[in-house]
mmCIF file of C-alpha atoms and ligand atoms in Angstrom:
data_model
loop_
_atom_site.group_PDB
_atom_site.id
_atom_site.type_symbol
_atom_site.label_atom_id
_atom_site.label_comp_id
_atom_site.label_asym_id
_atom_site.label_seq_id
_atom_site.Cartn_x
_atom_site.Cartn_y
_atom_site.Cartn_z
ATOM 1 C CA MET Q 1 -89.880 25.342 -11.809
ATOM 2 C CA ASN Q 2 -88.992 22.199 -14.136
ATOM 3 C CA ALA Q 3 -86.671 23.168 -16.941
ATOM 4 C CA PRO Q 4 -88.066 22.723 -20.417
ATOM 5 C CA LYS Q 5 -86.920 19.140 -21.871
ATOM 6 C CA ASP Q 6 -84.551 19.209 -24.795
ATOM 7 C CA LEU Q 7 -86.578 18.340 -28.049
ATOM 8 C CA TYR Q 8 -85.757 15.836 -30.530
ATOM 9 C CA GLY Q 9 -87.805 14.129 -33.040
ATOM 10 C CA LEU Q 10 -88.553 12.458 -36.214
ATOM 11 C CA VAL Q 11 -89.970 14.565 -39.310
ATOM 12 C CA GLY Q 12 -91.937 12.893 -41.953
ATOM 13 C CA TYR Q 13 -95.347 12.088 -43.442
ATOM 14 C CA PRO Q 14 -96.616 9.972 -42.277
ATOM 15 C CA VAL Q 15 -94.847 9.161 -38.894
ATOM 16 C CA LYS Q 16 -97.611 7.735 -36.721
ATOM 17 C CA HIS Q 17 -96.437 4.313 -36.835
ATOM 18 C CA SER Q 18 -92.676 4.888 -35.975
ATOM 19 C CA TYR Q 19 -90.741 3.168 -33.592
ATOM 20 C CA SER Q 20 -87.849 5.816 -33.116
ATOM 21 C CA ALA Q 21 -89.736 7.347 -30.107
ATOM 22 C CA ALA Q 22 -89.581 4.519 -27.890
ATOM 23 C CA MET Q 23 -85.994 3.688 -28.838
ATOM 24 C CA HIS Q 24 -84.356 7.482 -28.493
ATOM 25 C CA ASN Q 25 -86.638 7.932 -25.367
ATOM 26 C CA ALA Q 26 -85.315 5.085 -23.628
ATOM 27 C CA ALA Q 27 -81.714 6.240 -24.328
ATOM 28 C CA PHE Q 28 -82.501 9.478 -22.848
ATOM 29 C CA ALA Q 29 -83.980 7.918 -19.601
ATOM 30 C CA HIS Q 30 -80.999 5.694 -19.428
ATOM 31 C CA TYR Q 31 -78.506 8.747 -19.060
ATOM 32 C CA GLY Q 32 -81.192 10.574 -17.025
ATOM 33 C CA MET Q 33 -81.455 13.585 -19.641
ATOM 34 C CA ASN Q 34 -84.056 16.063 -19.186
ATOM 35 C CA ALA Q 35 -85.066 15.334 -23.213
ATOM 36 C CA GLU Q 36 -87.961 14.007 -25.294
ATOM 37 C CA TYR Q 37 -88.412 12.801 -28.579
ATOM 38 C CA HIS Q 38 -91.520 13.573 -30.676
ATOM 39 C CA LEU Q 39 -92.897 12.525 -33.953
ATOM 40 C CA PHE Q 40 -93.625 15.579 -36.044
ATOM 41 C CA GLU Q 41 -96.172 14.446 -39.085
ATOM 42 C CA VAL Q 42 -95.146 17.423 -41.735
ATOM 43 C CA PRO Q 43 -96.667 17.123 -45.108
ATOM 44 C CA PRO Q 44 -94.383 18.014 -47.974
ATOM 45 C CA GLU Q 45 -95.730 21.761 -48.807
ATOM 46 C CA LYS Q 46 -95.048 22.618 -44.828
ATOM 47 C CA LEU Q 47 -91.495 21.255 -44.775
ATOM 48 C CA GLU Q 48 -89.622 24.440 -45.396
ATOM 49 C CA GLU Q 49 -91.666 26.185 -42.823
ATOM 50 C CA PHE Q 50 -91.109 23.140 -40.221
ATOM 51 C CA PHE Q 51 -86.995 23.773 -40.852
ATOM 52 C CA ARG Q 52 -86.797 27.360 -41.033
ATOM 53 C CA LEU Q 53 -89.372 28.375 -38.322
ATOM 54 C CA ARG Q 54 -90.769 25.702 -36.113
ATOM 55 C CA ILE Q 55 -87.229 24.285 -35.457
ATOM 56 C CA PRO Q 56 -86.197 27.415 -33.539
ATOM 57 C CA GLU Q 57 -89.372 28.122 -32.277
ATOM 58 C CA LEU Q 58 -89.743 25.024 -30.605
ATOM 59 C CA LYS Q 59 -85.798 24.904 -29.628
ATOM 60 C CA ILE Q 60 -85.246 21.398 -31.396
ATOM 61 C CA ARG Q 61 -81.954 20.134 -30.801
ATOM 62 C CA GLY Q 62 -81.758 17.228 -33.265
ATOM 63 C CA LEU Q 63 -84.097 15.662 -36.000
ATOM 64 C CA ASN Q 64 -84.355 12.421 -37.850
ATOM 65 C CA VAL Q 65 -85.719 12.666 -41.376
ATOM 66 C CA THR Q 66 -87.751 9.920 -43.127
ATOM 67 C CA ILE Q 67 -89.960 9.362 -45.876
ATOM 68 C CA PRO Q 68 -90.796 11.480 -47.982
ATOM 69 C CA HIS Q 69 -88.224 14.154 -46.695
ATOM 70 C CA LYS Q 70 -84.902 12.719 -46.966
ATOM 71 C CA GLU Q 71 -83.921 14.570 -50.102
ATOM 72 C CA LYS Q 72 -85.733 17.821 -49.900
ATOM 73 C CA ALA Q 73 -84.478 18.542 -46.246
ATOM 74 C CA CYS Q 74 -80.939 18.618 -47.580
ATOM 75 C CA ASP Q 75 -81.958 22.039 -49.200
ATOM 76 C CA TYR Q 76 -82.582 23.502 -45.457
ATOM 77 C CA LEU Q 77 -79.118 22.492 -44.161
ATOM 78 C CA THR Q 78 -77.371 25.672 -42.981
ATOM 79 C CA GLY Q 79 -74.146 24.040 -41.143
ATOM 80 C CA SER Q 80 -71.736 21.252 -42.020
ATOM 81 C CA VAL Q 81 -72.841 18.504 -44.586
ATOM 82 C CA ASN Q 82 -71.632 15.123 -44.206
ATOM 83 C CA PHE Q 83 -69.858 14.232 -47.719
ATOM 84 C CA PHE Q 84 -71.933 11.276 -48.240
ATOM 85 C CA VAL Q 85 -75.232 13.168 -47.413
ATOM 86 C CA HIS Q 86 -74.250 16.015 -49.919
ATOM 87 C CA ARG Q 87 -73.540 13.519 -52.884
ATOM 88 C CA ASN Q 88 -76.351 10.987 -52.261
ATOM 89 C CA LYS Q 89 -78.566 13.952 -51.349
ATOM 90 C CA ALA Q 90 -80.391 12.183 -48.614
ATOM 91 C CA VAL Q 91 -80.252 13.491 -45.077
ATOM 92 C CA ASN Q 92 -81.667 11.454 -41.951
ATOM 93 C CA THR Q 93 -79.989 13.074 -39.041
ATOM 94 C CA VAL Q 94 -79.972 16.769 -38.439
ATOM 95 C CA ARG Q 95 -78.408 18.344 -35.288
ATOM 96 C CA VAL Q 96 -79.169 21.845 -34.280
ATOM 97 C CA GLU Q 97 -75.608 23.473 -33.749
ATOM 98 C CA SER Q 98 -75.279 26.278 -30.736
ATOM 99 C CA ASP Q 99 -75.514 28.860 -33.408
ATOM 100 C CA GLY Q 100 -78.785 27.603 -34.760
ATOM 101 C CA ASN Q 101 -77.370 26.025 -38.052
ATOM 102 C CA LEU Q 102 -78.442 22.778 -39.081
ATOM 103 C CA SER Q 103 -75.795 20.108 -39.604
ATOM 104 C CA GLY Q 104 -76.828 17.083 -41.795
ATOM 105 C CA TYR Q 105 -75.871 13.396 -41.606
ATOM 106 C CA ASN Q 106 -76.859 9.918 -43.137
ATOM 107 C CA THR Q 107 -76.866 7.034 -40.599
ATOM 108 C CA ASP Q 108 -78.700 4.882 -42.642
ATOM 109 C CA GLY Q 109 -75.993 3.500 -44.520
ATOM 110 C CA PRO Q 110 -73.477 3.011 -41.786
ATOM 111 C CA GLY Q 111 -76.506 1.552 -39.503
ATOM 112 C CA PHE Q 112 -77.125 -1.215 -42.163
ATOM 113 C CA THR Q 113 -73.367 -2.250 -42.520
ATOM 114 C CA ARG Q 114 -73.209 -2.195 -38.480
ATOM 115 C CA ASP Q 115 -75.997 -4.603 -38.625
ATOM 116 C CA LEU Q 116 -74.523 -6.763 -41.306
ATOM 117 C CA THR Q 117 -71.302 -6.950 -39.050
ATOM 118 C CA GLU Q 118 -73.276 -7.574 -35.743
ATOM 119 C CA GLN Q 119 -74.886 -10.529 -37.900
ATOM 120 C CA GLY Q 120 -71.490 -11.858 -38.902
ATOM 121 C CA VAL Q 121 -72.199 -10.983 -42.754
ATOM 122 C CA VAL Q 122 -68.678 -10.634 -44.636
ATOM 123 C CA MET Q 123 -69.058 -7.737 -47.000
ATOM 124 C CA ALA Q 124 -65.324 -7.195 -48.246
ATOM 125 C CA GLY Q 125 -64.921 -8.775 -51.516
ATOM 126 C CA ARG Q 126 -68.551 -9.992 -52.001
ATOM 127 C CA LYS Q 127 -70.989 -9.305 -54.873
ATOM 128 C CA VAL Q 128 -74.350 -7.369 -53.996
ATOM 129 C CA ALA Q 129 -77.245 -7.200 -55.884
ATOM 130 C CA LEU Q 130 -79.387 -4.210 -55.011
ATOM 131 C CA LEU Q 131 -83.165 -3.616 -55.612
ATOM 132 C CA GLY Q 132 -84.162 0.057 -55.698
ATOM 133 C CA ALA Q 133 -81.766 3.400 -56.197
ATOM 134 C CA GLY Q 134 -83.805 5.645 -53.960
ATOM 135 C CA GLY Q 135 -82.478 7.486 -50.880
ATOM 136 C CA GLY Q 136 -82.019 4.269 -48.801
ATOM 137 C CA ALA Q 137 -80.531 2.433 -51.507
ATOM 138 C CA ARG Q 138 -78.042 5.309 -52.228
ATOM 139 C CA SER Q 139 -76.691 5.392 -48.426
ATOM 140 C CA VAL Q 140 -76.584 1.409 -48.294
ATOM 141 C CA ALA Q 141 -74.704 1.259 -51.671
ATOM 142 C CA THR Q 142 -71.972 3.799 -50.653
ATOM 143 C CA ALA Q 143 -71.777 2.133 -47.186
ATOM 144 C CA LEU Q 144 -71.400 -1.182 -48.697
ATOM 145 C CA ALA Q 145 -68.605 0.274 -50.971
ATOM 146 C CA ASN Q 146 -66.761 1.691 -47.965
ATOM 147 C CA LYS Q 147 -66.815 -1.974 -46.639
ATOM 148 C CA GLY Q 148 -65.058 -3.266 -49.793
ATOM 149 C CA VAL Q 149 -67.630 -4.894 -51.787
ATOM 150 C CA ALA Q 150 -66.129 -6.199 -54.972
ATOM 151 C CA ALA Q 151 -69.394 -5.720 -57.031
ATOM 152 C CA LEU Q 152 -72.459 -3.955 -56.937
ATOM 153 C CA SER Q 153 -75.542 -4.501 -59.385
ATOM 154 C CA VAL Q 154 -78.297 -2.323 -59.146
ATOM 155 C CA TYR Q 155 -81.990 -2.139 -60.523
ATOM 156 C CA ASP Q 156 -84.778 0.218 -60.258
ATOM 157 C CA VAL Q 157 -87.909 0.960 -62.229
ATOM 158 C CA ASP Q 158 -86.525 4.458 -62.761
ATOM 159 C CA MET Q 159 -83.340 3.703 -64.676
ATOM 160 C CA VAL Q 160 -82.159 7.516 -64.287
ATOM 161 C CA ARG Q 161 -81.961 6.906 -60.740
ATOM 162 C CA ALA Q 162 -80.176 3.687 -60.895
ATOM 163 C CA LYS Q 163 -77.724 5.581 -63.005
ATOM 164 C CA VAL Q 164 -77.105 8.334 -60.527
ATOM 165 C CA LEU Q 165 -76.353 5.722 -57.853
ATOM 166 C CA ALA Q 166 -73.971 3.963 -60.013
ATOM 167 C CA SER Q 167 -72.034 7.138 -60.975
ATOM 168 C CA ILE Q 168 -71.711 8.078 -57.239
ATOM 169 C CA VAL Q 169 -70.458 4.699 -56.393
ATOM 170 C CA LYS Q 170 -67.957 4.743 -59.094
ATOM 171 C CA GLU Q 171 -66.757 8.307 -58.465
ATOM 172 C CA PHE Q 172 -65.475 7.553 -55.131
ATOM 173 C CA PHE Q 173 -64.909 3.822 -55.331
ATOM 174 C CA PRO Q 174 -63.554 3.208 -58.850
ATOM 175 C CA GLN Q 175 -62.230 -0.132 -58.115
ATOM 176 C CA ILE Q 176 -65.733 -1.689 -57.415
ATOM 177 C CA SER Q 177 -67.640 -2.886 -60.382
ATOM 178 C CA VAL Q 178 -70.821 -1.329 -60.755
ATOM 179 C CA THR Q 179 -73.537 -2.250 -63.171
ATOM 180 C CA CYS Q 180 -76.970 -0.989 -63.707
ATOM 181 C CA ALA Q 181 -79.466 -3.758 -64.641
ATOM 182 C CA SER Q 182 -82.004 -2.953 -67.351
ATOM 183 C CA SER Q 183 -84.247 -5.735 -66.001
ATOM 184 C CA LEU Q 184 -84.900 -7.669 -62.822
ATOM 185 C CA GLU Q 185 -83.881 -10.806 -64.772
ATOM 186 C CA ALA Q 186 -80.263 -8.940 -65.489
ATOM 187 C CA LEU Q 187 -79.512 -7.624 -61.823
ATOM 188 C CA GLY Q 188 -77.603 -11.150 -61.385
ATOM 189 C CA VAL Q 189 -79.183 -12.431 -58.387
ATOM 190 C CA GLY Q 190 -77.992 -15.969 -59.209
ATOM 191 C CA ASP Q 191 -74.322 -14.776 -58.998
ATOM 192 C CA ALA Q 192 -74.271 -12.496 -56.178
ATOM 193 C CA ASP Q 193 -73.618 -13.372 -52.203
ATOM 194 C CA ILE Q 194 -75.857 -10.598 -50.739
ATOM 195 C CA LEU Q 195 -79.134 -9.541 -52.134
ATOM 196 C CA VAL Q 196 -80.702 -6.166 -50.819
ATOM 197 C CA ASN Q 197 -84.396 -5.065 -51.062
ATOM 198 C CA ALA Q 198 -84.395 -1.071 -50.715
ATOM 199 C CA THR Q 199 -87.758 -0.575 -52.580
ATOM 200 C CA PRO Q 200 -90.962 -0.403 -50.718
ATOM 201 C CA VAL Q 201 -92.165 -3.232 -52.507
ATOM 202 C CA GLY Q 202 -93.315 -5.926 -49.580
ATOM 203 C CA MET Q 203 -94.722 -3.214 -47.162
ATOM 204 C CA LYS Q 204 -98.192 -3.281 -48.546
ATOM 205 C CA PRO Q 205 -100.359 -6.532 -47.863
ATOM 206 C CA GLY Q 206 -100.620 -8.414 -51.455
ATOM 207 C CA ASP Q 207 -97.320 -6.876 -52.780
ATOM 208 C CA PRO Q 208 -95.586 -9.017 -55.286
ATOM 209 C CA LEU Q 209 -92.317 -11.061 -54.841
ATOM 210 C CA LEU Q 210 -90.033 -8.996 -56.875
ATOM 211 C CA VAL Q 211 -86.978 -11.860 -57.551
ATOM 212 C CA SER Q 212 -87.828 -15.101 -59.049
ATOM 213 C CA ARG Q 213 -87.532 -18.023 -56.594
ATOM 214 C CA ASP Q 214 -85.435 -20.117 -58.984
ATOM 215 C CA LEU Q 215 -82.678 -17.484 -58.403
ATOM 216 C CA LEU Q 216 -82.494 -17.615 -54.858
ATOM 217 C CA SER Q 217 -80.170 -20.150 -53.357
ATOM 218 C CA PRO Q 218 -79.150 -21.113 -49.824
ATOM 219 C CA LYS Q 219 -75.618 -19.461 -50.413
ATOM 220 C CA LEU Q 220 -77.346 -16.173 -50.798
ATOM 221 C CA PHE Q 221 -77.969 -13.527 -47.740
ATOM 222 C CA VAL Q 222 -81.061 -11.704 -48.089
ATOM 223 C CA TYR Q 223 -81.510 -8.453 -46.618
ATOM 224 C CA ASP Q 224 -84.855 -6.329 -46.872
ATOM 225 C CA LEU Q 225 -84.804 -3.026 -45.403
ATOM 226 C CA ILE Q 226 -88.383 -3.030 -44.568
ATOM 227 C CA TYR Q 227 -88.980 -4.151 -40.918
ATOM 228 C CA ASN Q 228 -92.858 -3.747 -40.729
ATOM 229 C CA PRO Q 229 -94.022 -6.425 -41.813
ATOM 230 C CA ALA Q 230 -91.356 -8.414 -40.243
ATOM 231 C CA VAL Q 231 -91.344 -11.054 -42.957
ATOM 232 C CA THR Q 232 -91.875 -9.896 -46.315
ATOM 233 C CA PRO Q 233 -92.624 -11.950 -49.402
ATOM 234 C CA LEU Q 234 -88.959 -11.647 -50.396
ATOM 235 C CA LEU Q 235 -87.818 -12.805 -47.059
ATOM 236 C CA GLU Q 236 -90.459 -15.615 -46.704
ATOM 237 C CA ALA Q 237 -89.204 -16.833 -50.240
ATOM 238 C CA ALA Q 238 -85.581 -16.540 -49.194
ATOM 239 C CA ARG Q 239 -86.275 -18.633 -45.947
ATOM 240 C CA ALA Q 240 -88.021 -21.225 -47.837
ATOM 241 C CA VAL Q 241 -84.847 -22.001 -49.898
ATOM 242 C CA GLY Q 242 -82.510 -21.686 -46.776
ATOM 243 C CA CYS Q 243 -81.143 -18.402 -46.976
ATOM 244 C CA LYS Q 244 -79.937 -16.622 -44.168
ATOM 245 C CA THR Q 245 -82.085 -13.674 -44.154
ATOM 246 C CA SER Q 246 -82.888 -10.318 -42.061
ATOM 247 C CA ASN Q 247 -85.286 -7.448 -41.898
ATOM 248 C CA GLY Q 248 -84.497 -3.939 -41.467
ATOM 249 C CA LEU Q 249 -85.233 -3.641 -37.896
ATOM 250 C CA GLY Q 250 -81.365 -3.905 -36.821
ATOM 251 C CA MET Q 251 -80.493 -1.115 -39.657
ATOM 252 C CA LEU Q 252 -83.277 1.051 -37.783
ATOM 253 C CA LEU Q 253 -81.575 0.306 -34.494
ATOM 254 C CA HIS Q 254 -78.126 1.075 -35.527
ATOM 255 C CA GLN Q 255 -79.258 4.140 -37.571
ATOM 256 C CA GLY Q 256 -80.892 5.226 -34.389
ATOM 257 C CA CYS Q 257 -77.725 4.826 -32.088
ATOM 258 C CA LEU Q 258 -75.609 6.703 -34.512
ATOM 259 C CA ALA Q 259 -78.092 9.721 -34.526
ATOM 260 C CA PHE Q 260 -78.079 9.550 -30.905
ATOM 261 C CA GLU Q 261 -74.451 9.844 -30.920
ATOM 262 C CA TYR Q 262 -74.224 12.663 -33.156
ATOM 263 C CA TRP Q 263 -76.890 14.662 -31.165
ATOM 264 C CA THR Q 264 -75.541 13.886 -27.570
ATOM 265 C CA GLY Q 265 -72.082 13.129 -27.857
ATOM 266 C CA LYS Q 266 -72.742 10.210 -25.599
ATOM 267 C CA PRO Q 267 -72.145 6.478 -26.563
ATOM 268 C CA ALA Q 268 -75.420 4.919 -27.672
ATOM 269 C CA PRO Q 269 -76.665 2.707 -25.111
ATOM 270 C CA VAL Q 270 -77.458 -0.086 -27.665
ATOM 271 C CA ASP Q 271 -78.818 -2.857 -25.714
ATOM 272 C CA VAL Q 272 -81.198 -0.351 -23.937
ATOM 273 C CA MET Q 273 -82.376 1.062 -27.442
ATOM 274 C CA ARG Q 274 -82.693 -2.633 -28.542
ATOM 275 C CA GLU Q 275 -84.965 -3.796 -25.938
ATOM 276 C CA ALA Q 276 -87.137 -0.494 -26.237
ATOM 277 C CA LEU Q 277 -87.363 -1.152 -30.050
ATOM 278 C CA LEU Q 278 -88.443 -4.734 -29.681
ATOM 279 C CA ASN Q 279 -90.986 -3.970 -27.144
ATOM 280 C CA ALA Q 280 -92.598 -1.203 -29.436
ATOM 281 C CA VAL Q 281 -92.581 -3.904 -32.340
ATOM 282 C CA ALA Q 282 -94.300 -6.272 -29.857
ATOM 283 C CA GLN Q 283 -96.698 -3.875 -28.700
ATOM 284 C CA ALA Q 284 -97.708 -2.877 -32.391
HETATM 285 P P1 LIG Z 301 -87.414 5.864 -51.945
HETATM 286 O O1 LIG Z 301 -86.381 6.908 -51.997
HETATM 287 O O2 LIG Z 301 -88.898 5.925 -52.438
HETATM 288 O O3 LIG Z 301 -86.847 4.599 -53.042
HETATM 289 C C1 LIG Z 301 -87.207 3.498 -53.494
HETATM 290 C C2 LIG Z 301 -87.057 3.242 -54.860
HETATM 291 O O4 LIG Z 301 -87.377 2.075 -55.258
HETATM 292 C C3 LIG Z 301 -87.713 4.562 -55.839
HETATM 293 O O5 LIG Z 301 -86.516 4.640 -56.775
HETATM 294 C C4 LIG Z 301 -88.693 3.700 -56.626
HETATM 295 O O6 LIG Z 301 -89.252 3.702 -57.557
HETATM 296 C C5 LIG Z 301 -87.904 2.188 -56.397
HETATM 297 N N1 LIG Z 301 -88.980 1.164 -56.709
HETATM 298 C C6 LIG Z 301 -90.205 1.015 -56.215
HETATM 299 N N2 LIG Z 301 -90.821 -0.074 -56.990
HETATM 300 C C7 LIG Z 301 -89.930 -0.856 -57.577
HETATM 301 C C8 LIG Z 301 -89.783 -2.046 -58.188
HETATM 302 N N3 LIG Z 301 -90.867 -2.861 -58.122
HETATM 303 N N4 LIG Z 301 -88.761 -2.502 -59.061
HETATM 304 C C9 LIG Z 301 -87.335 -1.704 -58.582
HETATM 305 N N5 LIG Z 301 -87.476 -0.528 -58.207
HETATM 306 C C10 LIG Z 301 -88.728 -0.139 -57.378
HETATM 307 O O7 LIG Z 301 -87.274 4.947 -50.523
HETATM 308 P P2 LIG Z 301 -86.520 4.769 -49.284
HETATM 309 O O8 LIG Z 301 -86.347 5.925 -48.666
HETATM 310 O O9 LIG Z 301 -84.871 4.498 -50.459
HETATM 311 O O10 LIG Z 301 -86.729 3.570 -48.846
HETATM 312 C C11 LIG Z 301 -86.980 2.143 -49.319
HETATM 313 C C12 LIG Z 301 -87.246 1.478 -48.422
HETATM 314 O O11 LIG Z 301 -86.482 1.256 -47.233
HETATM 315 C C13 LIG Z 301 -88.614 1.558 -47.643
HETATM 316 O O12 LIG Z 301 -89.476 0.514 -47.315
HETATM 317 C C14 LIG Z 301 -88.213 2.073 -46.288
HETATM 318 O O13 LIG Z 301 -89.353 2.109 -45.265
HETATM 319 C C15 LIG Z 301 -87.012 1.268 -46.241
HETATM 320 N N6 LIG Z 301 -85.957 1.968 -45.010
HETATM 321 C C16 LIG Z 301 -85.560 1.402 -43.996
HETATM 322 C C17 LIG Z 301 -84.663 1.800 -43.044
HETATM 323 C C18 LIG Z 301 -84.214 1.152 -41.959
HETATM 324 O O14 LIG Z 301 -83.799 1.865 -41.026
HETATM 325 N N7 LIG Z 301 -84.687 -0.280 -41.904
HETATM 326 C C19 LIG Z 301 -83.914 2.822 -43.661
HETATM 327 C C20 LIG Z 301 -84.325 3.387 -44.698
HETATM 328 C C21 LIG Z 301 -85.214 3.198 -45.654
HETATM 329 P P3 LIG Z 301 -90.421 4.875 -57.733
HETATM 330 O O15 LIG Z 301 -89.993 5.949 -57.013
HETATM 331 O O16 LIG Z 301 -90.248 5.428 -59.397
HETATM 332 O O17 LIG Z 301 -91.525 4.245 -57.587
#
């Protein structure tokens, strides 16, 4: 009789358009592992039940966590919790330990900085303007701080959230100049080296361009965490003025590679996972 497969997956709501299964299943196949990655579409009111009952019942070994559960899922972690997960209150990777405890990591920020490094973008000493202060932005901000950026300015429609992000960065990286902008105009895009969009603005058709075109100049590197669509209004405008740009597909790849390593202890087959991801995107 065939042994049951080790189960991994993504929990979110909705999840049906996710590319993560293609990338992780390709990695399992690469190592000849008897494992499978599933998509678990779980509404917020069922999240606790999923974590407390379904994970042991289904013998799930590892999970990625996505919108809208990254914050709430922190409440159900019972094992060791990575320092920045705890402080940022955003988990995107859960490992089920042999005793059943759930350890939490966040690979979004390190995935983001790995992608920038791969693209040859220098972060140390640079000024960064950040749009958004949600879970993704908090992970990105602490990862950028860890890479030695000189200054960070952040704008979010929710000023309280921007202040929380700023206080976390200041607490651990006091040498970095951190500013909470009260408006988009005050974000200092014209003075920045790197502009990051960590809001969902740009995902839906007809979404506006958040930053005035006049503030974009070719010296700016513009990164949008959004990868679907591949070109957001921000990236389109930035390309038009000659900026180097990137969407968030590389971040998705590298956060997935790091999650794979936490779960399996094996080095992620990055090129295999990249190819599977690109194929999934091409077929979407
Ligand atoms: P989130 O927790 O909802 O945070 C988004 C933040 O942006 C919220 O605070 C939101 O405020 C704010 N916001 C919305 N509209 C804004 C505007 N016009 N100006 C300024 N701030 C605005 O979401 P998230 O999890 O951080 O994700 C953000 C984006 O990153 C999503 O598109 C997500 O798909 C993407 N992402 C990509 C990757 C990747 O691997 N590439 C990883 C993580 C996230 P309100 O809540 O008040 O609207």
